[in-house]
Coordinates of C-alpha atoms and ligand atoms in Angstrom, one line a residue:
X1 CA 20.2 36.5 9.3
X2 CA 18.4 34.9 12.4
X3 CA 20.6 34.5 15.5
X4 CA 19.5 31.0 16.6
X5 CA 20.3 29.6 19.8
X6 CA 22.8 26.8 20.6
X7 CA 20.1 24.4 21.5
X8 CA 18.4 24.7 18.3
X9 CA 21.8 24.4 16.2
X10 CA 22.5 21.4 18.2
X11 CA 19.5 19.8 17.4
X12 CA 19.6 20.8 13.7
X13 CA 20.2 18.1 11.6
X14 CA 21.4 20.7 8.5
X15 CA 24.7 21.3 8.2
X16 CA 26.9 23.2 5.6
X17 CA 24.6 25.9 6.2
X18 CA 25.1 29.7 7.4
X19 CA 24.4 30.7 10.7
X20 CA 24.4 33.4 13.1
X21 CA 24.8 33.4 17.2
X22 CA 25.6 35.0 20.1
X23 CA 27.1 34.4 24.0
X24 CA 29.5 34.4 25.9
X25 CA 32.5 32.7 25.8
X26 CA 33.5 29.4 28.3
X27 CA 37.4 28.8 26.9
X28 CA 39.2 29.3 23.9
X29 CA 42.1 26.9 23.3
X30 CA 44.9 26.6 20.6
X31 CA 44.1 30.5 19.6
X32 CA 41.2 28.5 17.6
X33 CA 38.3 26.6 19.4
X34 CA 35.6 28.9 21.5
X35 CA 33.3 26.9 23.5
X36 CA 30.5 29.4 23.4
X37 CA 27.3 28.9 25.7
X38 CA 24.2 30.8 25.4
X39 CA 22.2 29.6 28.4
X40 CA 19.5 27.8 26.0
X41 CA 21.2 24.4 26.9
X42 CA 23.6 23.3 29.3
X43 CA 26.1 22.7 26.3
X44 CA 28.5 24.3 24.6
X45 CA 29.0 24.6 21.1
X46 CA 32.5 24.4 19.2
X47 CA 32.8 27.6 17.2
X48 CA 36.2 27.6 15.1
X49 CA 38.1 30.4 13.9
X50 CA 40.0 31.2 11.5
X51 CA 43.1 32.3 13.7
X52 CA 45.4 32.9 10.2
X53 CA 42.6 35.3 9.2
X54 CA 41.7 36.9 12.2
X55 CA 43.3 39.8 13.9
X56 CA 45.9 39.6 16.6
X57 CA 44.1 42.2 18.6
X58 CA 40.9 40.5 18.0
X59 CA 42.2 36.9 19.3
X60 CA 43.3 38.0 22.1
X61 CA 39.9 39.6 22.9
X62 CA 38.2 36.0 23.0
X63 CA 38.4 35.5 26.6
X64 CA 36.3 33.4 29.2
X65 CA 33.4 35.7 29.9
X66 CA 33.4 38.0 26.7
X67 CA 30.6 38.0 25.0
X68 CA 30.1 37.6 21.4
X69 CA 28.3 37.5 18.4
X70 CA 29.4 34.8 15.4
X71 CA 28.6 34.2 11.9
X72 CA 29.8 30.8 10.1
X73 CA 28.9 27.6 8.7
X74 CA 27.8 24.8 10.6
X75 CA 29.2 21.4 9.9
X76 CA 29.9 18.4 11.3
X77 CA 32.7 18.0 13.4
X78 CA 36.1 17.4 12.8
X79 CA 37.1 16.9 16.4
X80 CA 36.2 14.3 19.4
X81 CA 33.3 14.7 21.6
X82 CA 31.1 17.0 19.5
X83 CA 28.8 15.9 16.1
X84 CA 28.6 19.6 15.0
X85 CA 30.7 22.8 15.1
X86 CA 30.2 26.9 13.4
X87 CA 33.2 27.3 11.1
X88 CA 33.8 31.2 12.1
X89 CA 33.8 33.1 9.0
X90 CA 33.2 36.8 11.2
X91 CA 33.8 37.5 14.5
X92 CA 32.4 40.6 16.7
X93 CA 33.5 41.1 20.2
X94 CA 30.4 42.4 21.5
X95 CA 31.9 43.1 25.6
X96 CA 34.9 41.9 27.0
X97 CA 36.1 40.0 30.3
X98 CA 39.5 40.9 31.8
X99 CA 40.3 37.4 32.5
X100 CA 42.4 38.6 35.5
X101 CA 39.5 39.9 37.1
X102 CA 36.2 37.6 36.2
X103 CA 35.5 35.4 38.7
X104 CA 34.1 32.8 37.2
X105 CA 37.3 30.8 36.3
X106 CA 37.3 27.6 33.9
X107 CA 37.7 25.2 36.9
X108 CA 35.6 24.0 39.6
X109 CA 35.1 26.6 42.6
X110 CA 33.4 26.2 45.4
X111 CA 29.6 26.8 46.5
X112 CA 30.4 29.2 49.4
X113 CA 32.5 31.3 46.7
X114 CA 29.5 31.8 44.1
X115 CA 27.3 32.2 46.5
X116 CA 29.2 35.2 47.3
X117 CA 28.9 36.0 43.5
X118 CA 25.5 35.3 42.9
X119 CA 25.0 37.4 40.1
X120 CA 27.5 35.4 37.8
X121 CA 27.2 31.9 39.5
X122 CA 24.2 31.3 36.7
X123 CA 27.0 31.6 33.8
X124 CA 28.3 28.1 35.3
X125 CA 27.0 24.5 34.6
X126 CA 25.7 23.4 38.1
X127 CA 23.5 26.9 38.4
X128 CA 22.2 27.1 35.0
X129 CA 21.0 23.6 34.8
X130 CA 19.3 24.3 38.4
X131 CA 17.5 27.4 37.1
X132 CA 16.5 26.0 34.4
X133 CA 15.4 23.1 36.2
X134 CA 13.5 25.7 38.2
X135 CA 11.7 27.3 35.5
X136 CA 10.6 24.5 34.0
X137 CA 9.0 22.5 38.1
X138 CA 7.3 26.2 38.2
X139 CA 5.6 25.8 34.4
X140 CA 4.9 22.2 35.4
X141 CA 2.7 23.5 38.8
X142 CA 1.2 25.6 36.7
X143 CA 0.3 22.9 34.0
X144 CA -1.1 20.6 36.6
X145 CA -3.6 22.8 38.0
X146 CA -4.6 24.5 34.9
X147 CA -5.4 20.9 33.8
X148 CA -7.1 20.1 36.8
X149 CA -9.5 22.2 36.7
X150 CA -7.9 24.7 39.6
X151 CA -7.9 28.4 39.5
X152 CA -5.0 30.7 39.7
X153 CA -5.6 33.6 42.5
X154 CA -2.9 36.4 43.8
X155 CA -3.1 36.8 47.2
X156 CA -1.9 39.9 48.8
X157 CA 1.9 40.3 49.8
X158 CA 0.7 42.8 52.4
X159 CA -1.3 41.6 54.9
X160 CA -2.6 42.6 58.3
X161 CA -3.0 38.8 59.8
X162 CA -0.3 35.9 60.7
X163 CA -1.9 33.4 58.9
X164 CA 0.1 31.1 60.8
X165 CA -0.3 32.6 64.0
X166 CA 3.7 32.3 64.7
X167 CA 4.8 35.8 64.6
X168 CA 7.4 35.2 62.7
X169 CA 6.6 38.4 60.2
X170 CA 8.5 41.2 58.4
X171 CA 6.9 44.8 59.2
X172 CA 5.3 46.8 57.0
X173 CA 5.6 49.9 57.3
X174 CA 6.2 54.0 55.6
X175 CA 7.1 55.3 59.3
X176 CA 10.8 56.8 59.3
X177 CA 11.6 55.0 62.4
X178 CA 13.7 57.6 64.6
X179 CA 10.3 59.7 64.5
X180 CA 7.4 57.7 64.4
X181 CA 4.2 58.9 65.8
X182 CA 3.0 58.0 69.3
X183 CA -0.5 57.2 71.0
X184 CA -1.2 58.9 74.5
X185 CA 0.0 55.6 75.7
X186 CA 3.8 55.6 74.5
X187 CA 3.0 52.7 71.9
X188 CA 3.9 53.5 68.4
X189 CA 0.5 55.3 66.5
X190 CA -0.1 52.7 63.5
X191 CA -3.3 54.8 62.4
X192 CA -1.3 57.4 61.5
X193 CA 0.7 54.7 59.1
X194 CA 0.2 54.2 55.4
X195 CA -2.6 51.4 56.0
X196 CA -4.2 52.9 59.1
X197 CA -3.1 49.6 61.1
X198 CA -0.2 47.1 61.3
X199 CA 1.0 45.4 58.6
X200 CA 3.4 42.7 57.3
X201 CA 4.7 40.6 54.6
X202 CA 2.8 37.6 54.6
X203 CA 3.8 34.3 55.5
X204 CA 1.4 32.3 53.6
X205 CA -2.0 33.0 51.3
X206 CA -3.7 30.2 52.5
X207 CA -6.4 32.8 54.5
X208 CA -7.3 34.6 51.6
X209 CA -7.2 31.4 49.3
X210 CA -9.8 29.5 51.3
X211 CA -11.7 32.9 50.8
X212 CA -12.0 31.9 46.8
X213 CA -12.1 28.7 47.2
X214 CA -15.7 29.0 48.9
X215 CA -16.8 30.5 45.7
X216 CA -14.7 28.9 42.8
X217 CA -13.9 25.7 43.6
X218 CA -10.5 24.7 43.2
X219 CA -8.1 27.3 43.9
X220 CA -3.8 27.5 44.2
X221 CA -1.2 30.1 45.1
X222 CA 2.1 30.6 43.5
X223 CA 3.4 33.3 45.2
X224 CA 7.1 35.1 47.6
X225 CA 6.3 34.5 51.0
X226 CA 8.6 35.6 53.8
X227 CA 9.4 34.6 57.6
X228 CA 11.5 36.4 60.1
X229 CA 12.8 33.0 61.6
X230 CA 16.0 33.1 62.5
X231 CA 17.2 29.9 61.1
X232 CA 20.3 29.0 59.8
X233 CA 19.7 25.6 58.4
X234 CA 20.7 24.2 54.8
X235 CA 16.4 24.2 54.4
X236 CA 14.9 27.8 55.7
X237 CA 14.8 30.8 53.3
X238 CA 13.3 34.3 54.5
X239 CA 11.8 35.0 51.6
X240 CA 10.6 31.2 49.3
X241 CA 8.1 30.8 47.1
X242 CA 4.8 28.4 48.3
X243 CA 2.5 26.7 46.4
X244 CA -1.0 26.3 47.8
X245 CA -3.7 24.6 46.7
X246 CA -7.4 24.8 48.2
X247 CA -10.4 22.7 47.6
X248 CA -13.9 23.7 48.6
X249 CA -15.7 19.8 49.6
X250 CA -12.5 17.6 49.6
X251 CA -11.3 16.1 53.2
X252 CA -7.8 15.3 54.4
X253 CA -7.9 11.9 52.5
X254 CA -8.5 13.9 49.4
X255 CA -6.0 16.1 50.3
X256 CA -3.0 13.6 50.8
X257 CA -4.2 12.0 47.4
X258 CA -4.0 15.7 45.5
X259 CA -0.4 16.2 47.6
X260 CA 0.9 13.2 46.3
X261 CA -0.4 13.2 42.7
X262 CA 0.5 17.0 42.4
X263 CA 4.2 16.0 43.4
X264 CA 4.5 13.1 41.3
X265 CA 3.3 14.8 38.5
X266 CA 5.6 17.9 38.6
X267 CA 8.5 15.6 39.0
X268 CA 7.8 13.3 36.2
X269 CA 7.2 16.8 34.1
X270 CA 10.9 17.3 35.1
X271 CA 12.4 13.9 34.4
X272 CA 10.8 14.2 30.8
X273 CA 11.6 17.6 29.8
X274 CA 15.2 18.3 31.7
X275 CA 17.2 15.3 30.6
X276 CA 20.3 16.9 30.1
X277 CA 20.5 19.0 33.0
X278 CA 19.4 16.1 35.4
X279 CA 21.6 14.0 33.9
X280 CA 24.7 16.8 34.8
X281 CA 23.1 17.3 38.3
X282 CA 22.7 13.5 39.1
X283 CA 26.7 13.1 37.8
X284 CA 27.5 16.0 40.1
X285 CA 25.7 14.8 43.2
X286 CA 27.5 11.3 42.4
X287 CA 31.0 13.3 42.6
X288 CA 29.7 15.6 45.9
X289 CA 28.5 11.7 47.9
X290 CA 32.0 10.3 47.0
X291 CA 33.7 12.8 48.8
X292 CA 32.2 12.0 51.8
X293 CA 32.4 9.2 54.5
X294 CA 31.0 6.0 53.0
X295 CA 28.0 6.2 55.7
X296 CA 27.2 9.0 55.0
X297 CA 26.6 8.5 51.4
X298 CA 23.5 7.9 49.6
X299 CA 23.1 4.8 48.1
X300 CA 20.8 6.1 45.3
X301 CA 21.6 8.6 42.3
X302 CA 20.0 11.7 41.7
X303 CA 17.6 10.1 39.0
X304 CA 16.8 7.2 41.3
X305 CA 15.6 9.4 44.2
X306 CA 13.4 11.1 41.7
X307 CA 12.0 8.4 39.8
X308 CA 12.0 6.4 43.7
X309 CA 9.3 9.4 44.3
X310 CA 7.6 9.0 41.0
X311 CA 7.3 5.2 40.9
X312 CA 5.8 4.4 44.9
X313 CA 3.1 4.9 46.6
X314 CA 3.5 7.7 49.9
X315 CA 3.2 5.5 53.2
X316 CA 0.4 7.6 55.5
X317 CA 1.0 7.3 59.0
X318 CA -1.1 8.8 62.4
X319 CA 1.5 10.9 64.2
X320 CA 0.6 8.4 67.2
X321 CA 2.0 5.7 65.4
X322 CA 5.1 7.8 63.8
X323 CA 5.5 8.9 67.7
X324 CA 5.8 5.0 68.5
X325 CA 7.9 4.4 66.3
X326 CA 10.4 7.5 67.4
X327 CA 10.0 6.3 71.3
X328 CA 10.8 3.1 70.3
X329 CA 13.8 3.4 68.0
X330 CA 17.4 3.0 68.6
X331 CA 18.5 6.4 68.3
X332 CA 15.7 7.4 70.8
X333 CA 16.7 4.8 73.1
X334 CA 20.4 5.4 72.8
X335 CA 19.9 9.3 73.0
X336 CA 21.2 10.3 69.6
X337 CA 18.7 12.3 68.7
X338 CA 19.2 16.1 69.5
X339 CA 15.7 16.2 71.1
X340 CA 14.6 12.8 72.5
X341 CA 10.7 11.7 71.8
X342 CA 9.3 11.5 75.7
X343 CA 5.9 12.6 75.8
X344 CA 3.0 12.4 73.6
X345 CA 2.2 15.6 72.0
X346 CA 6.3 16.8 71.4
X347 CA 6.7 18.3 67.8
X348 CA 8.4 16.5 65.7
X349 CA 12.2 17.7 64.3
X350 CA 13.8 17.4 61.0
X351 CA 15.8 14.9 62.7
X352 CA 12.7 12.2 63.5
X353 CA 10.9 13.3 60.0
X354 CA 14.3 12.0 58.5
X355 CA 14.4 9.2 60.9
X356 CA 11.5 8.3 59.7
X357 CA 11.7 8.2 55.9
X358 CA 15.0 7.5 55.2
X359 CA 15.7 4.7 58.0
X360 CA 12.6 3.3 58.9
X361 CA 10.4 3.2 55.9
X362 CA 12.6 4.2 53.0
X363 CA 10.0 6.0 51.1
X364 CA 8.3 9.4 51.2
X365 CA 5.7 9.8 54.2
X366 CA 2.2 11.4 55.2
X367 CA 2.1 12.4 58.8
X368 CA -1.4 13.1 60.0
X369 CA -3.6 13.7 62.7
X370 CA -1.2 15.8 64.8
X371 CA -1.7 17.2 68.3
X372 CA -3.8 20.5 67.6
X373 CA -1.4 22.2 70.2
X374 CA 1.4 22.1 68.0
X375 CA -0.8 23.3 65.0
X376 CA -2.3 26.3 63.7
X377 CA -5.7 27.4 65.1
X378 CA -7.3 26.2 61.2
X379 CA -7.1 23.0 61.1
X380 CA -10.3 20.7 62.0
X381 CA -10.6 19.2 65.3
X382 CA -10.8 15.3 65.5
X383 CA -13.8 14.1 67.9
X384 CA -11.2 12.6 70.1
X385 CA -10.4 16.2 70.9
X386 CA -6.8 16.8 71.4
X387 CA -5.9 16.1 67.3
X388 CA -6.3 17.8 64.5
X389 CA -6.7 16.6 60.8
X390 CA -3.1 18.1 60.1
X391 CA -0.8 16.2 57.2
X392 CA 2.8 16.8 57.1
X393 CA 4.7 15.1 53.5
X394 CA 7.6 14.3 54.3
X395 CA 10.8 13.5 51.9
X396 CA 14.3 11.9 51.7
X397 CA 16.6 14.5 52.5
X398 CA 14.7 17.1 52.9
X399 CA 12.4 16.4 55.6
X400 CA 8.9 17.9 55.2
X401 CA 8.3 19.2 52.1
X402 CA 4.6 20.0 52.4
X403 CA 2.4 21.3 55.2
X404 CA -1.2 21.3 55.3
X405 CA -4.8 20.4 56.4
X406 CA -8.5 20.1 56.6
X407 CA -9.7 23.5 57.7
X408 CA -12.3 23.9 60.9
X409 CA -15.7 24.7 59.2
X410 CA -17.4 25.1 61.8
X411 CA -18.1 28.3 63.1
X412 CA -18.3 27.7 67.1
X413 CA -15.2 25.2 67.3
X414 CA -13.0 27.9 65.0
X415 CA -14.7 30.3 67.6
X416 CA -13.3 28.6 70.4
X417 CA -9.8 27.5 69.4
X418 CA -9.4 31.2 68.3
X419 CA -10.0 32.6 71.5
X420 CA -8.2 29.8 73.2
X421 CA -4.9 30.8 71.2
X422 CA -5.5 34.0 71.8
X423 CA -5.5 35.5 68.6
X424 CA -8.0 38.4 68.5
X425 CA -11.1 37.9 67.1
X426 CA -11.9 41.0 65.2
X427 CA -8.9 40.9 63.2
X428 CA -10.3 37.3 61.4
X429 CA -14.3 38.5 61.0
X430 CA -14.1 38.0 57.1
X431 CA -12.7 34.3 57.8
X432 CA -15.3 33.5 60.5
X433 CA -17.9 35.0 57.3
X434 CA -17.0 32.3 55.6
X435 CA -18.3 29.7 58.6
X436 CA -21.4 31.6 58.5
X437 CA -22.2 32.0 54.4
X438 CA -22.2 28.7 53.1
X439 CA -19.8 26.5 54.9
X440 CA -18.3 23.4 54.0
X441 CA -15.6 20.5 54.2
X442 CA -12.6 22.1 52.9
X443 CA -8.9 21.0 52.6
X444 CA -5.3 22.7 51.5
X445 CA -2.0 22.3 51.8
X446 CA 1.5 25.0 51.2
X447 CA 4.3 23.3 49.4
X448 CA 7.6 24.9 49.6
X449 CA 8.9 25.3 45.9
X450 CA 13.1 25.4 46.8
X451 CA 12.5 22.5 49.0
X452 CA 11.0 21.1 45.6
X453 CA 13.7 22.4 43.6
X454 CA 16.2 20.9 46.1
X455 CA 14.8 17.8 45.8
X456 CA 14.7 17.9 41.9
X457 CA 18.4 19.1 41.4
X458 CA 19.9 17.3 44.2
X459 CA 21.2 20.3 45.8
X460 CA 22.1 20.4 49.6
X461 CA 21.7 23.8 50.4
X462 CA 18.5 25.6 50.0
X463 CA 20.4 28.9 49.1
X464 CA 21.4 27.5 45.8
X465 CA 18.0 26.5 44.0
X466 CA 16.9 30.4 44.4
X467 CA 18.9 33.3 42.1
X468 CA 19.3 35.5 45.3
X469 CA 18.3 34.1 48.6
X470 CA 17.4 36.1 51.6
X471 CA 18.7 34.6 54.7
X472 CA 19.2 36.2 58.3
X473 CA 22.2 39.3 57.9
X474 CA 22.0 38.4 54.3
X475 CA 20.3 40.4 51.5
X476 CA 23.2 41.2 48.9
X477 CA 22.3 41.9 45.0
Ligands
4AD501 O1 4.0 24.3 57.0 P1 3.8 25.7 56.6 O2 4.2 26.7 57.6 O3 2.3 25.8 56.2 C1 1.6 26.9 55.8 O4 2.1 28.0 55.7 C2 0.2 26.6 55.5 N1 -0.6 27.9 55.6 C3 0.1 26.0 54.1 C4 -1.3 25.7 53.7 O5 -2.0 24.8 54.3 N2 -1.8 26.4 52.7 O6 4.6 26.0 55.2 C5 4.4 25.2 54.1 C6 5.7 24.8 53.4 C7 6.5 23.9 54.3 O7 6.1 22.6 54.3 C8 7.9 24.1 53.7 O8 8.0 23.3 52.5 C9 7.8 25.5 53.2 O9 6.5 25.9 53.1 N3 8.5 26.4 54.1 C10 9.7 27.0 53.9 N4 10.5 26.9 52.8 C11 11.7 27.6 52.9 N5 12.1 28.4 53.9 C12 11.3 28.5 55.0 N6 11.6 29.4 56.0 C13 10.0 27.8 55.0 N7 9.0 27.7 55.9 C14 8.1 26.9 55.3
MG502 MG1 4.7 23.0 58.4

């Protein structure tokens, strides 16, 4: 017989008929009901035994974690809060659970503990209906672009630039380090390393992507990306996946329109195909706000922040004006921000991108036109020469979400800012070949997928959207 999953006997409308399935056990009470959960759906099903015709030995075998595999009849229910149940007519213990041991009690435990257990915190409501969440924003991306005409490209995970010029990079490297070669100099001998030079992880493919998008078009990223920043925050991940689109002939404007259409489209994917588990995640944020201090709480659901996204337009603001607004609020004034907004040209913090969208215009914002000394050395220079055609999307919550810009074309001004940053010339030739070959307007931007998926599921902390997150002095599983 077919093993079929719960989701499909819970959608099945015939009953009184024989069926086969497996997984793991979530409670058995009375010596007769299992709630068994396969992962397919965030419910359960009722599976009923026969505890008069089944063996002592074997009952006591049913435990919360064990896994099994069930043949019986499916029926409608006898009992509350469930239309259809498996009447058990076999039974196979497939692998047992000493229920002293397993951590993953019937009863609600605490982030911080399955964090520490990440490699059973997916058997639990919250994280399966997060990961499948996951899954399913990640097949949306893909659907949008696919559909928009964009092409998919791997960039390389091992790369010999800092696309963002911040340092911030893992090393690359088959040296054993207690006996690495030296130059004449002292300085470690990278020619004699695996790649003949210095390499990294890379922090974004956005280099590389512009590369195809000057010959196909309309190109995105889905790809790991890691930074060696050493922050601790509830948003920073070493290692996070980014989305990036690029698009040979489209300007900023274009870009802030493909941001915003690609974000809203994902999300509406979600709210249409993940009803059940957004429905559990926007009941378990509800729970999470009321235990804190009423100010603190948010005064919209989980589904109402999403479909708040979905339904309005993003307000675009100059950073000039957003800086305005920062001098001239109340927290500025009063000095409750941790960094106060003095002078022109001061990067923003999460604290002022927050500021901004959740207390001064309530809705998700486009930054643009930042000060090109606080941005990468790609981004195209304004004519009013100290701003760059930067765009920053910034969300409820989350702060900014998205990073990205029009890209400098034009070979002597890339020329220039280069060697004003000091970044060394030599190392970027095949990027300056693409100012010289055929240049043109061209615009990108690098979404952050967990800050996506945080936003989607409503959870706080970025370490619990990914299966096993890489933070500083943590790389467990
Ligand atoms: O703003 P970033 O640094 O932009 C770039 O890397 C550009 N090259 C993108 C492009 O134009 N193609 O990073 C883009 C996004 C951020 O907005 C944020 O959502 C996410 O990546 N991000 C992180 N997410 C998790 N953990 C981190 N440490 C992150 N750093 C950036
Ligand atoms: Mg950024």
């Amino acid at each position: 017989m077919k093993t079929s999953s719960v989701a499909e006997l819970l959608q099945s409308d015939v009953t009184l008929q024989q069926v086969s399935l497996k997984g793991w056990v979530r409670t058995f009470r009375s010596n007769r009901f299992i709630a068994l959960n396969d992962g397919s759906t965030l419910h359960n099903i009722q599976c009923v035994v026969d505890f008069e015709n089944t063996k002592e030995e074997t009952l006591k075998r049913i435990t919360t974690g064990a896994s099994v595999s069930i043949t019986g009849t499916l029926v409608e229910s006898q009992g509350k809060g469930q239309s259809l149940e498996v009447q058990v007519s076999s039974l196979e213990i497939l692998g047992d659970s000493n229920p002293d041991e397993y951590p993953i009690q019937p009863k609600k435990h605490s982030l911080e503990f399955l964090r520490e257990n990440a490699h059973l915190r997916v058997r639990t409501n919250t994280f399966s209906a997060v990961m499948r969440v996951r899954s399913k924003l990640s097949f949306a991306v893909h659907k949008y672009f696919q559909e928009n005409g964009f092409n998919y490209v791997n960039t390389p995970i091992v790369t010999g630039s800092d696309a963002e010029g911040a340092g911030e990079m893992f090393r690359v490297s088959t040296f054993d380090p207690n006996k690495a070669p030296v130059t004449e100099e002292g300085e470690i001998d990278y020619k004699q390393d695996f790649f003949g030079k210095e390499t990294n992880l890379t922090v974004s493919g956005q280099l590389e992507a512009e590369t195809y998008a000057m010959a196909l078009g309309k190109v995105y990223t889905f790809g790991p990306t890691f930074r060696a920043e050493n922050s601790n925050t509830t948003r920073h991940l070493a290692e996070f996946w980014m989305i990036e689109p690029e698009v040979a002939f489209m300007d900023l404007e274009g870009n802030m329109d493909l941001s915003e259409d690609f974000i809203k489209s994902v999300l509406s994917y979600v709210l249409e195909h993940c009803k059940d588990d957004l429905a559990f995640l926007d009941q378990r944020l509800t729970q999470e706000e009321k235990s804190k201090p009423q100010a603190q709480r948010s005064d919209m659901s989980l589904l109402e922040k999403i479909h708040f996204v979905v339904d309005n337009n993003f307000k675009r603001v100059s950073y000039t004006e957003a800086f305005d607004i920062l001098r001239n609020s109340k927290p500025n004034k009063k000095k409750k921000f941790q960094y106060l907004i003095q002078e022109w040209g001061a990067d923003l913090q999460s604290e002022h991108e927050r500021y901004l969208v959740e207390k001064h215009f309530k809705c998700p914002v486009i930054l643009f036109d930042y000060p090109a000394t606080i941005k990468a050395f790609y981004m195209r220079l304004n004519d009013d020469g100290k701003t760059v055609r930067a765009m920053d999307v910034l969300f409820p919550g989350i702060g900014e979400i998205a990073g990205g810009s029009q890209r400098e074309e034009r070979l002597d001004v890339l020329q220039e800012k280069i060697k004003a940053m000091g970044i060394d010339e030599k190392e970027l030739w095949w990027y300056l070949d693409l100012r010289k070959y055929g240049t043109a307007v061209h615009s990108g931007f690098g979404l952050g997928f967990e800050r996506l998926v945080q936003f989607a599921t409503g959870m706080g902390n970025i370490r619990d959207v990914i299966p096993f997150p890489r933070t500083p002095q943590n790389a467990e599983f």
